[in-house]
Amino acid sequence: MLDKYMIGVPVEIKNYIGNTLASGVKLEYSSFGGKCLPARYYIWEGSWDLRTVINEYDISSFPTNVTRTELEEDEKYFWDNGLLIGKEYKDWKPVWDYFANSRQLRSFTDKDGQEIIYDYDEFQRLKTSTARDGNVTSSYIYQYGAPNRITSTTTYSDAPSQTIEEEFDGLARLIKKSHNGVPKQEFFFDGGGRIERETYLVGSYTTYIYEPSPLARVFQSIFPG
């Protein structure tokens, strides 16, 4: 990897409790067509446990054949101009379809044959999504300034509608979320852009203390009570 100038890519991350290795992930690279690309993914469970093997990439370095240890057969991926258009595992064959001359998703057909259709406004923001043969429809409304808000309303043919409101600060960070008018989550940030507090239960918060370094790593989580 050094000869490919990949000096900033973490290949192994370990998390310790005291002096005991509690968890970790490891990524091994191999050469595919002269390119150094991820090949094997491990997690730590008392020892390094191999979970994923990427067997093949296409000419644009997108994976086309993947082995996952929890699955019985390999997964196959199909790409077009960098866009995922299909996936295959046994008889499961979900399909992604995009608007012509665009990278915007037009529809997604799941492995059960159910299709979700997407529509966008003139600013290329998601406007509606329709699923279950029109029985489930979600619409999105965007508001900018005092507050910045996205409101999504999902209407069902056989159940009450559900409305979710998400508010964002001027840096596009989620700061508040409510469901059918009931507050569910709040996030507060410190001067370094790190989450200082977030909702644990409505009306109570988890507070985070960070180590004195520029790495933004949590040193301590303080729960209410």
JSON list of C-alpha atoms in Angstrom, two decimals:
[
{"chain": "A", "resi": 1, "resn": "MET", "atom": "CA", "xyz": [0.00, 0.00, 0.00]},
{"chain": "A", "resi": 2, "resn": "LEU", "atom": "CA", "xyz": [2.91, 2.33, 0.64]},
{"chain": "A", "resi": 3, "resn": "ASP", "atom": "CA", "xyz": [4.00, 2.15, -2.99]},
{"chain": "A", "resi": 4, "resn": "LYS", "atom": "CA", "xyz": [0.44, 3.20, -3.92]},
{"chain": "A", "resi": 5, "resn": "TYR", "atom": "CA", "xyz": [0.74, 6.20, -1.53]},
{"chain": "A", "resi": 6, "resn": "MET", "atom": "CA", "xyz": [-2.16, 4.84, 0.54]},
{"chain": "A", "resi": 7, "resn": "ILE", "atom": "CA", "xyz": [-0.66, 6.04, 3.81]},
{"chain": "A", "resi": 8, "resn": "GLY", "atom": "CA", "xyz": [-3.83, 7.52, 5.34]},
{"chain": "A", "resi": 9, "resn": "VAL", "atom": "CA", "xyz": [-6.05, 4.45, 5.00]},
{"chain": "A", "resi": 10, "resn": "PRO", "atom": "CA", "xyz": [-6.66, 2.58, 8.30]},
{"chain": "A", "resi": 11, "resn": "VAL", "atom": "CA", "xyz": [-6.21, -1.17, 7.85]},
{"chain": "A", "resi": 12, "resn": "GLU", "atom": "CA", "xyz": [-6.79, -2.17, 11.47]},
{"chain": "A", "resi": 13, "resn": "ILE", "atom": "CA", "xyz": [-8.84, -0.58, 14.25]},
{"chain": "A", "resi": 14, "resn": "LYS", "atom": "CA", "xyz": [-8.79, -1.99, 17.79]},
{"chain": "A", "resi": 15, "resn": "ASN", "atom": "CA", "xyz": [-10.93, -0.96, 20.77]},
{"chain": "A", "resi": 16, "resn": "TYR", "atom": "CA", "xyz": [-9.67, -1.76, 24.25]},
{"chain": "A", "resi": 17, "resn": "ILE", "atom": "CA", "xyz": [-11.33, -1.84, 27.66]},
{"chain": "A", "resi": 18, "resn": "GLY", "atom": "CA", "xyz": [-8.40, -1.39, 29.99]},
{"chain": "A", "resi": 19, "resn": "ASN", "atom": "CA", "xyz": [-5.75, -3.68, 28.55]},
{"chain": "A", "resi": 20, "resn": "THR", "atom": "CA", "xyz": [-8.28, -6.09, 27.04]},
{"chain": "A", "resi": 21, "resn": "LEU", "atom": "CA", "xyz": [-9.03, -6.03, 23.33]},
{"chain": "A", "resi": 22, "resn": "ALA", "atom": "CA", "xyz": [-12.82, -5.75, 23.21]},
{"chain": "A", "resi": 23, "resn": "SER", "atom": "CA", "xyz": [-13.56, -5.29, 19.53]},
{"chain": "A", "resi": 24, "resn": "GLY", "atom": "CA", "xyz": [-11.94, -4.40, 16.27]},
{"chain": "A", "resi": 25, "resn": "VAL", "atom": "CA", "xyz": [-12.04, -4.48, 12.50]},
{"chain": "A", "resi": 26, "resn": "LYS", "atom": "CA", "xyz": [-9.32, -5.31, 9.99]},
{"chain": "A", "resi": 27, "resn": "LEU", "atom": "CA", "xyz": [-9.19, -4.81, 6.24]},
{"chain": "A", "resi": 28, "resn": "GLU", "atom": "CA", "xyz": [-6.71, -6.55, 3.96]},
{"chain": "A", "resi": 29, "resn": "TYR", "atom": "CA", "xyz": [-5.91, -5.32, 0.47]},
{"chain": "A", "resi": 30, "resn": "SER", "atom": "CA", "xyz": [-4.92, -7.21, -2.67]},
{"chain": "A", "resi": 31, "resn": "SER", "atom": "CA", "xyz": [-4.02, -6.35, -6.24]},
{"chain": "A", "resi": 32, "resn": "PHE", "atom": "CA", "xyz": [-6.85, -6.47, -8.78]},
{"chain": "A", "resi": 33, "resn": "GLY", "atom": "CA", "xyz": [-5.79, -5.57, -12.30]},
{"chain": "A", "resi": 34, "resn": "GLY", "atom": "CA", "xyz": [-2.83, -3.68, -10.91]},
{"chain": "A", "resi": 35, "resn": "LYS", "atom": "CA", "xyz": [-4.97, -1.71, -8.44]},
{"chain": "A", "resi": 36, "resn": "CYS", "atom": "CA", "xyz": [-4.66, -2.06, -4.66]},
{"chain": "A", "resi": 37, "resn": "LEU", "atom": "CA", "xyz": [-8.24, -2.65, -3.47]},
{"chain": "A", "resi": 38, "resn": "PRO", "atom": "CA", "xyz": [-10.00, -4.07, -0.38]},
{"chain": "A", "resi": 39, "resn": "ALA", "atom": "CA", "xyz": [-10.12, -7.87, -0.46]},
{"chain": "A", "resi": 40, "resn": "ARG", "atom": "CA", "xyz": [-10.90, -9.28, 2.99]},
{"chain": "A", "resi": 41, "resn": "TYR", "atom": "CA", "xyz": [-12.78, -7.85, 5.97]},
{"chain": "A", "resi": 42, "resn": "TYR", "atom": "CA", "xyz": [-12.40, -9.23, 9.52]},
{"chain": "A", "resi": 43, "resn": "ILE", "atom": "CA", "xyz": [-13.96, -8.46, 12.88]},
{"chain": "A", "resi": 44, "resn": "TRP", "atom": "CA", "xyz": [-12.51, -9.29, 16.28]},
{"chain": "A", "resi": 45, "resn": "GLU", "atom": "CA", "xyz": [-14.46, -11.86, 18.32]},
{"chain": "A", "resi": 46, "resn": "GLY", "atom": "CA", "xyz": [-11.79, -13.32, 20.56]},
{"chain": "A", "resi": 47, "resn": "SER", "atom": "CA", "xyz": [-9.76, -13.76, 17.38]},
{"chain": "A", "resi": 48, "resn": "TRP", "atom": "CA", "xyz": [-9.86, -12.30, 13.90]},
{"chain": "A", "resi": 49, "resn": "ASP", "atom": "CA", "xyz": [-12.98, -13.68, 12.21]},
{"chain": "A", "resi": 50, "resn": "LEU", "atom": "CA", "xyz": [-13.15, -13.39, 8.41]},
{"chain": "A", "resi": 51, "resn": "ARG", "atom": "CA", "xyz": [-16.55, -11.99, 7.40]},
{"chain": "A", "resi": 52, "resn": "THR", "atom": "CA", "xyz": [-16.31, -10.76, 3.82]},
{"chain": "A", "resi": 53, "resn": "VAL", "atom": "CA", "xyz": [-14.16, -11.57, 0.79]},
{"chain": "A", "resi": 54, "resn": "ILE", "atom": "CA", "xyz": [-14.31, -9.45, -2.36]},
{"chain": "A", "resi": 55, "resn": "ASN", "atom": "CA", "xyz": [-13.42, -11.83, -5.17]},
{"chain": "A", "resi": 56, "resn": "GLU", "atom": "CA", "xyz": [-13.75, -9.64, -8.25]},
{"chain": "A", "resi": 57, "resn": "TYR", "atom": "CA", "xyz": [-13.92, -6.00, -9.32]},
{"chain": "A", "resi": 58, "resn": "ASP", "atom": "CA", "xyz": [-14.92, -4.52, -12.65]},
{"chain": "A", "resi": 59, "resn": "ILE", "atom": "CA", "xyz": [-12.64, -2.31, -14.71]},
{"chain": "A", "resi": 60, "resn": "SER", "atom": "CA", "xyz": [-13.85, 0.76, -12.76]},
{"chain": "A", "resi": 61, "resn": "SER", "atom": "CA", "xyz": [-12.99, -0.83, -9.39]},
{"chain": "A", "resi": 62, "resn": "PHE", "atom": "CA", "xyz": [-16.56, -1.62, -8.35]},
{"chain": "A", "resi": 63, "resn": "PRO", "atom": "CA", "xyz": [-17.02, -5.04, -6.67]},
{"chain": "A", "resi": 64, "resn": "THR", "atom": "CA", "xyz": [-18.83, -7.64, -8.80]},
{"chain": "A", "resi": 65, "resn": "ASN", "atom": "CA", "xyz": [-18.49, -10.83, -6.75]},
{"chain": "A", "resi": 66, "resn": "VAL", "atom": "CA", "xyz": [-18.55, -10.95, -2.95]},
{"chain": "A", "resi": 67, "resn": "THR", "atom": "CA", "xyz": [-18.43, -13.84, -0.47]},
{"chain": "A", "resi": 68, "resn": "ARG", "atom": "CA", "xyz": [-20.03, -13.28, 2.92]},
{"chain": "A", "resi": 69, "resn": "THR", "atom": "CA", "xyz": [-19.39, -16.00, 5.47]},
{"chain": "A", "resi": 70, "resn": "GLU", "atom": "CA", "xyz": [-22.96, -15.86, 6.79]},
{"chain": "A", "resi": 71, "resn": "LEU", "atom": "CA", "xyz": [-24.43, -16.55, 3.34]},
{"chain": "A", "resi": 72, "resn": "GLU", "atom": "CA", "xyz": [-24.58, -19.84, 1.45]},
{"chain": "A", "resi": 73, "resn": "GLU", "atom": "CA", "xyz": [-23.60, -18.46, -1.95]},
{"chain": "A", "resi": 74, "resn": "ASP", "atom": "CA", "xyz": [-21.69, -15.52, -3.41]},
{"chain": "A", "resi": 75, "resn": "GLU", "atom": "CA", "xyz": [-23.39, -12.21, -4.13]},
{"chain": "A", "resi": 76, "resn": "LYS", "atom": "CA", "xyz": [-23.09, -10.70, -7.58]},
{"chain": "A", "resi": 77, "resn": "TYR", "atom": "CA", "xyz": [-23.27, -6.97, -8.28]},
{"chain": "A", "resi": 78, "resn": "PHE", "atom": "CA", "xyz": [-23.96, -5.26, -11.61]},
{"chain": "A", "resi": 79, "resn": "TRP", "atom": "CA", "xyz": [-22.92, -1.70, -12.43]},
{"chain": "A", "resi": 80, "resn": "ASP", "atom": "CA", "xyz": [-23.47, 0.80, -15.23]},
{"chain": "A", "resi": 81, "resn": "ASN", "atom": "CA", "xyz": [-21.38, 3.95, -15.37]},
{"chain": "A", "resi": 82, "resn": "GLY", "atom": "CA", "xyz": [-20.71, 3.72, -11.64]},
{"chain": "A", "resi": 83, "resn": "LEU", "atom": "CA", "xyz": [-24.37, 3.16, -10.72]},
{"chain": "A", "resi": 84, "resn": "LEU", "atom": "CA", "xyz": [-25.56, -0.02, -9.06]},
{"chain": "A", "resi": 85, "resn": "ILE", "atom": "CA", "xyz": [-28.25, -1.49, -11.33]},
{"chain": "A", "resi": 86, "resn": "GLY", "atom": "CA", "xyz": [-28.60, -5.03, -10.04]},
{"chain": "A", "resi": 87, "resn": "LYS", "atom": "CA", "xyz": [-27.70, -7.53, -7.37]},
{"chain": "A", "resi": 88, "resn": "GLU", "atom": "CA", "xyz": [-28.05, -11.29, -7.37]},
{"chain": "A", "resi": 89, "resn": "TYR", "atom": "CA", "xyz": [-28.11, -13.81, -4.54]},
{"chain": "A", "resi": 90, "resn": "LYS", "atom": "CA", "xyz": [-29.80, -17.13, -5.30]},
{"chain": "A", "resi": 91, "resn": "ASP", "atom": "CA", "xyz": [-33.25, -16.14, -6.64]},
{"chain": "A", "resi": 92, "resn": "TRP", "atom": "CA", "xyz": [-33.12, -12.67, -5.05]},
{"chain": "A", "resi": 93, "resn": "LYS", "atom": "CA", "xyz": [-32.53, -10.11, -7.79]},
{"chain": "A", "resi": 94, "resn": "PRO", "atom": "CA", "xyz": [-33.30, -6.51, -6.75]},
{"chain": "A", "resi": 95, "resn": "VAL", "atom": "CA", "xyz": [-33.05, -3.92, -9.52]},
{"chain": "A", "resi": 96, "resn": "TRP", "atom": "CA", "xyz": [-32.21, -0.19, -9.48]},
{"chain": "A", "resi": 97, "resn": "ASP", "atom": "CA", "xyz": [-33.40, 1.99, -12.37]},
{"chain": "A", "resi": 98, "resn": "TYR", "atom": "CA", "xyz": [-32.30, 5.58, -13.03]},
{"chain": "A", "resi": 99, "resn": "PHE", "atom": "CA", "xyz": [-33.63, 8.49, -15.07]},
{"chain": "A", "resi": 100, "resn": "ALA", "atom": "CA", "xyz": [-32.09, 8.80, -18.53]},
{"chain": "A", "resi": 101, "resn": "ASN", "atom": "CA", "xyz": [-28.90, 10.87, -18.61]},
{"chain": "A", "resi": 102, "resn": "SER", "atom": "CA", "xyz": [-29.08, 11.23, -14.84]},
{"chain": "A", "resi": 103, "resn": "ARG", "atom": "CA", "xyz": [-27.78, 9.63, -11.68]},
{"chain": "A", "resi": 104, "resn": "GLN", "atom": "CA", "xyz": [-31.11, 10.05, -9.90]},
{"chain": "A", "resi": 105, "resn": "LEU", "atom": "CA", "xyz": [-32.87, 6.89, -8.88]},
{"chain": "A", "resi": 106, "resn": "ARG", "atom": "CA", "xyz": [-36.20, 6.43, -10.67]},
{"chain": "A", "resi": 107, "resn": "SER", "atom": "CA", "xyz": [-37.30, 3.16, -9.09]},
{"chain": "A", "resi": 108, "resn": "PHE", "atom": "CA", "xyz": [-36.15, 0.26, -6.97]},
{"chain": "A", "resi": 109, "resn": "THR", "atom": "CA", "xyz": [-37.60, -3.23, -7.37]},
{"chain": "A", "resi": 110, "resn": "ASP", "atom": "CA", "xyz": [-37.02, -5.39, -4.31]},
{"chain": "A", "resi": 111, "resn": "LYS", "atom": "CA", "xyz": [-36.39, -9.12, -4.25]},
{"chain": "A", "resi": 112, "resn": "ASP", "atom": "CA", "xyz": [-40.12, -9.74, -3.65]},
{"chain": "A", "resi": 113, "resn": "GLY", "atom": "CA", "xyz": [-41.03, -7.87, -6.86]},
{"chain": "A", "resi": 114, "resn": "GLN", "atom": "CA", "xyz": [-42.42, -4.83, -5.04]},
{"chain": "A", "resi": 115, "resn": "GLU", "atom": "CA", "xyz": [-41.46, -1.55, -6.70]},
{"chain": "A", "resi": 116, "resn": "ILE", "atom": "CA", "xyz": [-40.78, 1.84, -5.14]},
{"chain": "A", "resi": 117, "resn": "ILE", "atom": "CA", "xyz": [-41.08, 4.79, -7.55]},
{"chain": "A", "resi": 118, "resn": "TYR", "atom": "CA", "xyz": [-39.36, 8.13, -6.85]},
{"chain": "A", "resi": 119, "resn": "ASP", "atom": "CA", "xyz": [-40.24, 11.61, -8.11]},
{"chain": "A", "resi": 120, "resn": "TYR", "atom": "CA", "xyz": [-38.25, 14.82, -7.71]},
{"chain": "A", "resi": 121, "resn": "ASP", "atom": "CA", "xyz": [-38.99, 18.54, -7.81]},
{"chain": "A", "resi": 122, "resn": "GLU", "atom": "CA", "xyz": [-37.35, 21.12, -10.09]},
{"chain": "A", "resi": 123, "resn": "PHE", "atom": "CA", "xyz": [-34.46, 21.46, -7.62]},
{"chain": "A", "resi": 124, "resn": "GLN", "atom": "CA", "xyz": [-33.80, 17.69, -7.84]},
{"chain": "A", "resi": 125, "resn": "ARG", "atom": "CA", "xyz": [-35.02, 17.12, -4.29]},
{"chain": "A", "resi": 126, "resn": "LEU", "atom": "CA", "xyz": [-37.04, 14.03, -3.52]},
{"chain": "A", "resi": 127, "resn": "LYS", "atom": "CA", "xyz": [-40.72, 15.01, -3.73]},
{"chain": "A", "resi": 128, "resn": "THR", "atom": "CA", "xyz": [-42.61, 11.71, -3.44]},
{"chain": "A", "resi": 129, "resn": "SER", "atom": "CA", "xyz": [-42.03, 7.99, -3.23]},
{"chain": "A", "resi": 130, "resn": "THR", "atom": "CA", "xyz": [-44.75, 5.47, -3.95]},
{"chain": "A", "resi": 131, "resn": "ALA", "atom": "CA", "xyz": [-44.73, 1.81, -2.91]},
{"chain": "A", "resi": 132, "resn": "ARG", "atom": "CA", "xyz": [-46.94, -1.26, -2.58]},
{"chain": "A", "resi": 133, "resn": "ASP", "atom": "CA", "xyz": [-48.83, -0.60, -5.81]},
{"chain": "A", "resi": 134, "resn": "GLY", "atom": "CA", "xyz": [-49.74, 2.92, -4.68]},
{"chain": "A", "resi": 135, "resn": "ASN", "atom": "CA", "xyz": [-50.92, 1.88, -1.21]},
{"chain": "A", "resi": 136, "resn": "VAL", "atom": "CA", "xyz": [-48.03, 3.66, 0.53]},
{"chain": "A", "resi": 137, "resn": "THR", "atom": "CA", "xyz": [-47.06, 7.19, -0.50]},
{"chain": "A", "resi": 138, "resn": "SER", "atom": "CA", "xyz": [-44.48, 9.45, 1.14]},
{"chain": "A", "resi": 139, "resn": "SER", "atom": "CA", "xyz": [-44.27, 13.17, 0.35]},
{"chain": "A", "resi": 140, "resn": "TYR", "atom": "CA", "xyz": [-41.55, 15.62, 1.34]},
{"chain": "A", "resi": 141, "resn": "ILE", "atom": "CA", "xyz": [-41.75, 19.37, 2.06]},
{"chain": "A", "resi": 142, "resn": "TYR", "atom": "CA", "xyz": [-38.62, 21.51, 2.43]},
{"chain": "A", "resi": 143, "resn": "GLN", "atom": "CA", "xyz": [-38.39, 24.73, 4.44]},
{"chain": "A", "resi": 144, "resn": "TYR", "atom": "CA", "xyz": [-35.32, 26.96, 4.68]},
{"chain": "A", "resi": 145, "resn": "GLY", "atom": "CA", "xyz": [-34.65, 29.40, 7.48]},
{"chain": "A", "resi": 146, "resn": "ALA", "atom": "CA", "xyz": [-36.19, 29.70, 10.94]},
{"chain": "A", "resi": 147, "resn": "PRO", "atom": "CA", "xyz": [-36.11, 26.74, 11.01]},
{"chain": "A", "resi": 148, "resn": "ASN", "atom": "CA", "xyz": [-34.50, 24.61, 8.32]},
{"chain": "A", "resi": 149, "resn": "ARG", "atom": "CA", "xyz": [-36.90, 21.70, 8.15]},
{"chain": "A", "resi": 150, "resn": "ILE", "atom": "CA", "xyz": [-37.80, 18.62, 6.13]},
{"chain": "A", "resi": 151, "resn": "THR", "atom": "CA", "xyz": [-41.30, 17.25, 6.72]},
{"chain": "A", "resi": 152, "resn": "SER", "atom": "CA", "xyz": [-42.14, 13.80, 5.43]},
{"chain": "A", "resi": 153, "resn": "THR", "atom": "CA", "xyz": [-45.69, 12.47, 5.51]},
{"chain": "A", "resi": 154, "resn": "THR", "atom": "CA", "xyz": [-46.39, 8.83, 4.75]},
{"chain": "A", "resi": 155, "resn": "THR", "atom": "CA", "xyz": [-49.95, 7.92, 3.82]},
{"chain": "A", "resi": 156, "resn": "TYR", "atom": "CA", "xyz": [-51.22, 4.34, 3.97]},
{"chain": "A", "resi": 157, "resn": "SER", "atom": "CA", "xyz": [-54.34, 2.93, 2.33]},
{"chain": "A", "resi": 158, "resn": "ASP", "atom": "CA", "xyz": [-55.23, 0.94, 5.45]},
{"chain": "A", "resi": 159, "resn": "ALA", "atom": "CA", "xyz": [-53.61, 2.79, 8.36]},
{"chain": "A", "resi": 160, "resn": "PRO", "atom": "CA", "xyz": [-53.23, 6.30, 9.82]},
{"chain": "A", "resi": 161, "resn": "SER", "atom": "CA", "xyz": [-50.72, 8.60, 8.17]},
{"chain": "A", "resi": 162, "resn": "GLN", "atom": "CA", "xyz": [-47.38, 9.29, 9.86]},
{"chain": "A", "resi": 163, "resn": "THR", "atom": "CA", "xyz": [-45.52, 12.60, 9.82]},
{"chain": "A", "resi": 164, "resn": "ILE", "atom": "CA", "xyz": [-41.85, 13.06, 10.67]},
{"chain": "A", "resi": 165, "resn": "GLU", "atom": "CA", "xyz": [-40.27, 16.51, 11.03]},
{"chain": "A", "resi": 166, "resn": "GLU", "atom": "CA", "xyz": [-36.50, 16.95, 11.00]},
{"chain": "A", "resi": 167, "resn": "GLU", "atom": "CA", "xyz": [-34.87, 20.29, 11.81]},
{"chain": "A", "resi": 168, "resn": "PHE", "atom": "CA", "xyz": [-31.33, 21.23, 10.85]},
{"chain": "A", "resi": 169, "resn": "ASP", "atom": "CA", "xyz": [-28.95, 23.98, 11.89]},
{"chain": "A", "resi": 170, "resn": "GLY", "atom": "CA", "xyz": [-27.11, 26.28, 9.49]},
{"chain": "A", "resi": 171, "resn": "LEU", "atom": "CA", "xyz": [-24.45, 23.61, 8.95]},
{"chain": "A", "resi": 172, "resn": "ALA", "atom": "CA", "xyz": [-27.06, 21.07, 7.83]},
{"chain": "A", "resi": 173, "resn": "ARG", "atom": "CA", "xyz": [-26.72, 19.06, 11.05]},
{"chain": "A", "resi": 174, "resn": "LEU", "atom": "CA", "xyz": [-29.81, 17.34, 12.41]},
{"chain": "A", "resi": 175, "resn": "ILE", "atom": "CA", "xyz": [-30.77, 19.03, 15.68]},
{"chain": "A", "resi": 176, "resn": "LYS", "atom": "CA", "xyz": [-34.36, 17.93, 16.30]},
{"chain": "A", "resi": 177, "resn": "LYS", "atom": "CA", "xyz": [-36.70, 15.17, 15.20]},
{"chain": "A", "resi": 178, "resn": "SER", "atom": "CA", "xyz": [-40.40, 14.69, 15.97]},
{"chain": "A", "resi": 179, "resn": "HIS", "atom": "CA", "xyz": [-43.00, 12.07, 15.08]},
{"chain": "A", "resi": 180, "resn": "ASN", "atom": "CA", "xyz": [-46.62, 13.15, 14.63]},
{"chain": "A", "resi": 181, "resn": "GLY", "atom": "CA", "xyz": [-45.85, 16.35, 16.52]},
{"chain": "A", "resi": 182, "resn": "VAL", "atom": "CA", "xyz": [-44.21, 14.57, 19.48]},
{"chain": "A", "resi": 183, "resn": "PRO", "atom": "CA", "xyz": [-40.50, 15.43, 20.05]},
{"chain": "A", "resi": 184, "resn": "LYS", "atom": "CA", "xyz": [-38.35, 12.32, 19.85]},
{"chain": "A", "resi": 185, "resn": "GLN", "atom": "CA", "xyz": [-34.72, 13.40, 19.47]},
{"chain": "A", "resi": 186, "resn": "GLU", "atom": "CA", "xyz": [-32.56, 16.47, 20.02]},
{"chain": "A", "resi": 187, "resn": "PHE", "atom": "CA", "xyz": [-28.87, 16.98, 19.34]},
{"chain": "A", "resi": 188, "resn": "PHE", "atom": "CA", "xyz": [-26.61, 19.70, 20.77]},
{"chain": "A", "resi": 189, "resn": "PHE", "atom": "CA", "xyz": [-23.14, 20.43, 19.40]},
{"chain": "A", "resi": 190, "resn": "ASP", "atom": "CA", "xyz": [-20.08, 21.98, 21.01]},
{"chain": "A", "resi": 191, "resn": "GLY", "atom": "CA", "xyz": [-17.80, 24.57, 19.43]},
{"chain": "A", "resi": 192, "resn": "GLY", "atom": "CA", "xyz": [-15.79, 21.83, 17.76]},
{"chain": "A", "resi": 193, "resn": "GLY", "atom": "CA", "xyz": [-18.80, 20.46, 15.91]},
{"chain": "A", "resi": 194, "resn": "ARG", "atom": "CA", "xyz": [-19.05, 17.36, 18.11]},
{"chain": "A", "resi": 195, "resn": "ILE", "atom": "CA", "xyz": [-22.28, 16.08, 19.63]},
{"chain": "A", "resi": 196, "resn": "GLU", "atom": "CA", "xyz": [-22.26, 17.33, 23.21]},
{"chain": "A", "resi": 197, "resn": "ARG", "atom": "CA", "xyz": [-25.70, 16.03, 24.23]},
{"chain": "A", "resi": 198, "resn": "GLU", "atom": "CA", "xyz": [-28.41, 13.96, 22.62]},
{"chain": "A", "resi": 199, "resn": "THR", "atom": "CA", "xyz": [-31.79, 12.65, 23.71]},
{"chain": "A", "resi": 200, "resn": "TYR", "atom": "CA", "xyz": [-31.69, 9.48, 25.80]},
{"chain": "A", "resi": 201, "resn": "LEU", "atom": "CA", "xyz": [-35.39, 9.49, 26.60]},
{"chain": "A", "resi": 202, "resn": "VAL", "atom": "CA", "xyz": [-37.66, 12.45, 25.95]},
{"chain": "A", "resi": 203, "resn": "GLY", "atom": "CA", "xyz": [-36.70, 15.07, 28.55]},
{"chain": "A", "resi": 204, "resn": "SER", "atom": "CA", "xyz": [-33.36, 13.48, 29.46]},
{"chain": "A", "resi": 205, "resn": "TYR", "atom": "CA", "xyz": [-30.02, 13.44, 27.71]},
{"chain": "A", "resi": 206, "resn": "THR", "atom": "CA", "xyz": [-26.78, 11.55, 27.23]},
{"chain": "A", "resi": 207, "resn": "THR", "atom": "CA", "xyz": [-23.72, 13.79, 27.57]},
{"chain": "A", "resi": 208, "resn": "TYR", "atom": "CA", "xyz": [-20.43, 13.08, 25.83]},
{"chain": "A", "resi": 209, "resn": "ILE", "atom": "CA", "xyz": [-16.94, 14.01, 27.00]},
{"chain": "A", "resi": 210, "resn": "TYR", "atom": "CA", "xyz": [-14.16, 13.89, 24.43]},
{"chain": "A", "resi": 211, "resn": "GLU", "atom": "CA", "xyz": [-10.48, 13.19, 24.87]},
{"chain": "A", "resi": 212, "resn": "PRO", "atom": "CA", "xyz": [-8.23, 16.28, 24.61]},
{"chain": "A", "resi": 213, "resn": "SER", "atom": "CA", "xyz": [-7.09, 15.66, 21.04]},
{"chain": "A", "resi": 214, "resn": "PRO", "atom": "CA", "xyz": [-8.18, 16.72, 17.54]},
{"chain": "A", "resi": 215, "resn": "LEU", "atom": "CA", "xyz": [-9.50, 13.21, 16.82]},
{"chain": "A", "resi": 216, "resn": "ALA", "atom": "CA", "xyz": [-13.03, 13.83, 18.20]},
{"chain": "A", "resi": 217, "resn": "ARG", "atom": "CA", "xyz": [-13.02, 10.50, 20.04]},
{"chain": "A", "resi": 218, "resn": "VAL", "atom": "CA", "xyz": [-15.50, 10.01, 22.88]},
{"chain": "A", "resi": 219, "resn": "PHE", "atom": "CA", "xyz": [-13.74, 9.51, 26.21]},
{"chain": "A", "resi": 220, "resn": "GLN", "atom": "CA", "xyz": [-16.85, 9.15, 28.37]},
{"chain": "A", "resi": 221, "resn": "SER", "atom": "CA", "xyz": [-20.63, 8.86, 27.94]},
{"chain": "A", "resi": 222, "resn": "ILE", "atom": "CA", "xyz": [-22.75, 10.09, 30.85]},
{"chain": "A", "resi": 223, "resn": "PHE", "atom": "CA", "xyz": [-26.29, 8.75, 30.96]},
{"chain": "A", "resi": 224, "resn": "PRO", "atom": "CA", "xyz": [-29.13, 10.40, 32.93]},
{"chain": "A", "resi": 225, "resn": "GLY", "atom": "CA", "xyz": [-29.79, 9.22, 36.47]}
]
